[in-house]
Coordinates of C-alpha atoms and ligand atoms in Angstrom, one line a residue:
X1 CA 11.8 7.7 18.6
X2 CA 9.2 8.4 15.8
X3 CA 8.4 12.4 15.4
X4 CA 4.6 11.4 16.1
X5 CA 2.6 8.4 16.7
X6 CA 2.4 5.7 14.0
X7 CA -0.2 3.1 13.2
X8 CA 0.9 0.4 10.5
X9 CA -1.6 -1.6 8.5
X10 CA 0.2 -4.4 6.5
X11 CA -1.4 -7.5 4.5
X12 CA -1.8 -8.8 1.0
X13 CA -3.5 -7.4 -2.0
X14 CA -7.2 -7.2 -1.6
X15 CA -7.0 -7.5 2.3
X16 CA -8.7 -4.0 2.5
X17 CA -5.8 -2.3 3.7
X18 CA -6.2 0.7 1.4
X19 CA -9.8 1.3 2.3
X20 CA -9.4 0.8 6.0
X21 CA -6.1 3.0 6.2
X22 CA -7.9 5.7 4.4
X23 CA -10.9 5.5 6.6
X24 CA -8.8 5.4 9.8
X25 CA -6.6 8.4 8.9
X26 CA -9.6 10.4 7.8
X27 CA -11.5 9.6 11.3
X28 CA -8.6 10.4 13.4
X29 CA -7.2 13.4 11.2
X30 CA -3.8 11.9 10.5
X31 CA -1.6 11.6 7.6
X32 CA -1.8 8.6 5.3
X33 CA 1.1 6.9 3.4
X34 CA 0.0 4.6 0.8
X35 CA 3.4 2.9 0.3
X36 CA 2.0 0.6 -2.5
X37 CA 1.3 3.7 -4.6
X38 CA 5.1 4.6 -4.4
X39 CA 5.9 1.1 -5.8
X40 CA 3.5 1.5 -8.6
X41 CA 4.8 4.9 -9.4
X42 CA 8.4 3.7 -9.8
X43 CA 7.1 1.1 -12.0
X44 CA 5.2 3.4 -14.1
X45 CA 8.1 6.0 -14.1
X46 CA 10.3 3.2 -15.4
X47 CA 7.9 2.5 -18.3
X48 CA 7.5 6.2 -19.2
X49 CA 11.1 6.7 -19.2
X50 CA 11.6 3.5 -21.3
X51 CA 14.0 2.2 -18.7
X52 CA 15.3 -1.3 -19.1
X53 CA 12.7 -3.3 -17.2
X54 CA 15.3 -5.4 -15.8
X55 CA 17.7 -2.7 -14.5
X56 CA 17.2 -2.2 -10.8
X57 CA 19.8 0.6 -10.5
X58 CA 17.8 2.8 -13.0
X59 CA 14.5 2.1 -11.2
X60 CA 16.1 3.0 -7.9
X61 CA 17.5 6.3 -9.2
X62 CA 13.9 7.1 -10.3
X63 CA 12.6 6.1 -7.0
X64 CA 14.8 8.7 -5.6
X65 CA 14.2 11.3 -8.1
X66 CA 10.6 11.2 -9.2
X67 CA 8.2 14.2 -8.2
X68 CA 5.3 12.4 -6.3
X69 CA 2.2 14.5 -5.2
X70 CA -0.7 12.8 -3.5
X71 CA -3.9 14.9 -3.1
X72 CA -7.7 14.8 -2.7
X73 CA -10.1 15.9 -5.3
X74 CA -13.0 18.0 -4.8
X75 CA -15.4 14.9 -4.8
X76 CA -13.2 13.5 -2.1
X77 CA -11.4 11.0 -4.5
X78 CA -7.6 10.6 -4.6
X79 CA -5.4 12.3 -7.0
X80 CA -1.8 11.1 -7.7
X81 CA 0.7 13.1 -9.8
X82 CA 4.1 11.9 -11.2
X83 CA 6.4 14.5 -12.5
X84 CA 3.3 16.9 -12.8
X85 CA 1.2 14.4 -14.7
X86 CA -2.1 12.8 -13.5
X87 CA -1.6 9.4 -13.2
X88 CA -4.5 8.5 -10.7
X89 CA -6.3 5.9 -12.9
X90 CA -3.1 4.7 -14.5
X91 CA -1.4 3.3 -11.3
X92 CA -4.5 1.7 -10.0
X93 CA -4.6 -1.1 -12.7
X94 CA -3.8 -4.8 -12.1
X95 CA -0.9 -4.3 -14.6
X96 CA 0.4 -1.6 -12.6
X97 CA 0.3 -3.7 -9.4
X98 CA 2.2 -6.5 -11.2
X99 CA 4.8 -4.0 -12.2
X100 CA 4.8 -2.5 -8.5
X101 CA 5.5 -6.0 -7.3
X102 CA 8.3 -6.8 -9.6
X103 CA 10.3 -3.6 -8.9
X104 CA 9.5 -4.0 -5.2
X105 CA 11.5 -7.3 -5.1
X106 CA 14.8 -5.2 -5.9
X107 CA 16.6 -4.2 -2.6
X108 CA 17.9 -1.0 -4.4
X109 CA 14.5 0.3 -5.1
X110 CA 13.2 -0.5 -1.5
X111 CA 16.0 1.2 0.3
X112 CA 15.7 4.2 -2.2
X113 CA 12.1 4.4 -0.9
X114 CA 12.7 4.3 2.6
X115 CA 13.6 7.9 3.4
X116 CA 10.7 9.1 1.5
X117 CA 8.2 6.8 3.4
X118 CA 9.7 7.8 6.7
X119 CA 9.3 11.5 5.9
X120 CA 5.4 10.9 5.9
X121 CA 5.7 10.5 9.7
X122 CA 4.7 14.0 10.7
X123 CA 2.4 15.3 13.6
X124 CA -0.4 14.8 14.3
X125 CA 0.1 11.2 13.3
X126 CA 0.6 8.7 10.5
X127 CA -1.4 5.7 9.4
X128 CA 1.0 3.6 7.0
X129 CA -0.3 1.1 4.7
X130 CA 1.9 -1.5 3.0
X131 CA 3.6 -4.8 3.1
X132 CA 6.6 -4.0 5.5
X133 CA 5.3 -1.1 7.3
X134 CA 5.5 -2.8 10.8
X135 CA 8.5 -4.9 10.0
X136 CA 10.9 -2.5 8.1
X137 CA 9.9 1.1 7.6
X138 CA 8.4 1.7 11.0
X139 CA 9.5 -1.2 13.3
X140 CA 8.8 1.2 16.2
X141 CA 5.3 1.9 15.4
X142 CA 2.9 2.4 18.2
X143 CA 0.2 -0.2 16.8
X144 CA 0.7 -2.6 14.1
X145 CA -2.1 -4.2 12.3
X146 CA -1.8 -7.3 9.9
X147 CA -5.0 -7.4 7.7
X148 CA -6.0 -10.7 6.2
X149 CA -9.0 -12.3 4.3
X150 CA -9.4 -15.5 2.5
X151 CA -8.0 -15.6 -1.2
X152 CA -11.5 -15.9 -2.4
X153 CA -12.8 -12.8 -0.8
X154 CA -9.7 -10.8 -1.7
X155 CA -9.9 -11.7 -5.4
X156 CA -13.8 -10.6 -5.2
X157 CA -13.1 -7.5 -3.6
X158 CA -10.2 -6.6 -6.2
X159 CA -12.7 -7.6 -8.9
X160 CA -15.4 -5.1 -7.6
X161 CA -12.9 -2.4 -7.2
X162 CA -11.5 -2.6 -10.7
X163 CA -14.9 -3.1 -12.2
X164 CA -16.0 0.0 -10.4
X165 CA -13.2 1.8 -12.1
X166 CA -14.3 0.6 -15.5
X167 CA -11.8 -2.4 -15.9
X168 CA -13.1 -5.4 -17.5
X169 CA -11.1 -8.2 -16.0
X170 CA -12.2 -11.8 -15.4
X171 CA -12.5 -13.1 -11.7
X172 CA -10.4 -16.3 -12.6
X173 CA -7.6 -14.5 -14.3
X174 CA -7.5 -11.9 -11.3
X175 CA -7.5 -14.8 -8.8
X176 CA -4.4 -16.3 -10.5
X177 CA -2.8 -12.9 -10.9
X178 CA -3.3 -12.0 -7.2
X179 CA -1.9 -15.6 -6.1
X180 CA 1.1 -14.9 -8.2
X181 CA 1.7 -11.3 -6.8
X182 CA 1.2 -12.8 -3.1
X183 CA 3.7 -15.4 -3.7
X184 CA 6.3 -13.0 -5.1
X185 CA 5.6 -10.4 -2.3
X186 CA 6.0 -13.2 0.4
X187 CA 9.0 -15.0 -0.9
X188 CA 11.1 -12.2 -2.0
X189 CA 14.5 -11.9 0.0
X190 CA 14.2 -8.3 1.1
X191 CA 11.3 -7.1 3.3
X192 CA 8.8 -10.0 2.3
X193 CA 5.2 -9.6 3.4
X194 CA 4.8 -11.1 6.7
X195 CA 3.1 -9.9 10.0
X196 CA 5.5 -8.4 12.4
X197 CA 5.8 -10.4 15.6
X198 CA 4.1 -7.8 17.7
X199 CA 1.2 -7.2 15.1
X200 CA -2.4 -7.6 15.9
X201 CA -4.0 -9.9 13.2
X202 CA -7.5 -9.0 11.9
X203 CA -9.3 -11.2 9.6
X204 CA -11.6 -9.2 7.6
X205 CA -13.4 -11.9 5.8
X206 CA -17.1 -11.3 5.9
X207 CA -16.7 -8.1 7.9
X208 CA -17.7 -4.6 6.8
X209 CA -15.5 -1.6 6.4
X210 CA -17.1 0.0 9.5
X211 CA -16.6 -3.1 11.5
X212 CA -12.9 -3.3 10.7
X213 CA -12.3 0.4 11.0
X214 CA -14.1 0.4 14.3
X215 CA -11.9 -2.6 15.6
X216 CA -8.5 -0.6 14.5
X217 CA -10.0 2.6 16.3
X218 CA -10.6 0.4 19.4
X219 CA -7.0 -0.9 19.4
X220 CA -5.9 2.8 19.1
X221 CA -7.9 3.7 21.9
X222 CA -6.8 1.0 24.1
X223 CA -3.2 2.4 23.5
X224 CA -4.2 6.0 24.2
X225 CA -3.3 6.9 20.6
X226 CA -6.9 8.3 20.0
X227 CA -9.1 10.0 20.7
Ligands
LIG301 O1 -0.7 -2.3 -2.0 P1 -0.5 -2.2 -3.5 O2 -1.4 -3.2 -4.3 O3 -0.8 -0.9 -4.1 O4 1.1 -2.6 -3.8 C1 1.5 -2.9 -5.1 C2 2.7 -3.9 -4.9 O5 3.8 -2.9 -4.3 C3 2.7 -5.1 -4.1 O6 2.3 -6.2 -4.9 C4 3.9 -5.3 -3.4 C5 4.6 -3.7 -3.4 N1 4.8 -3.2 -2.1 C6 5.8 -3.6 -1.4 O7 6.6 -4.2 -1.7 N2 6.0 -3.1 -0.1 C7 5.1 -2.1 0.3 N3 5.2 -1.6 1.4 C8 3.9 -1.8 -0.5 C9 3.7 -2.3 -1.8

């Protein structure tokens, strides 16, 4: 039995999970778990500590012991700290996403992050964003969403997001990287990206952030999770 109500939002890169999870959490006043950020932080911690990039055990130890802090800046933007250092911009690059997808395929790293992720479930409630939130981390969640969009739209969204953050990446190169990351996330042996059997699938292609957020809030209301 979870300590609080939980809504999970899983899906592939660029499906809008991050934006929608943040909007829903803010609207209902619940906590937010950005599990992808934890995998990004493990990959970055490994690079900073100059750990062998092929050593799952050393990365799992970092996953367990790294000091992580998630906060909000005065302008409303996110702030992420790793062992006291501001890594907000660093973890959002596509290279950090690729690193995250690589370390996320190791079972040792995934189990080292399990307890950390479950600890986010505190009252009044949790919106958990990731790839295996509804299947592995919170299988008893009160509402499970699986968010999708066409590969073209997902690449365009990621491209815009990266450009807005000042990163100059070509759209065809980004499309190839996203396709590679999706394939690795979907075909890994442990906790692959897939919809839970009891998940509500939302195809966000062509839909605004407000429309998708509204749909999730409707589903929450139908389950008496909110208001
Ligand atoms: O959501 P994101 O782009 O920040 O995630 C980065 C990578 O981390 C993603 O390619 C796969 C991995 N990941 C995962 O395996 N399980 C999660 N729950 C979240 C992310």
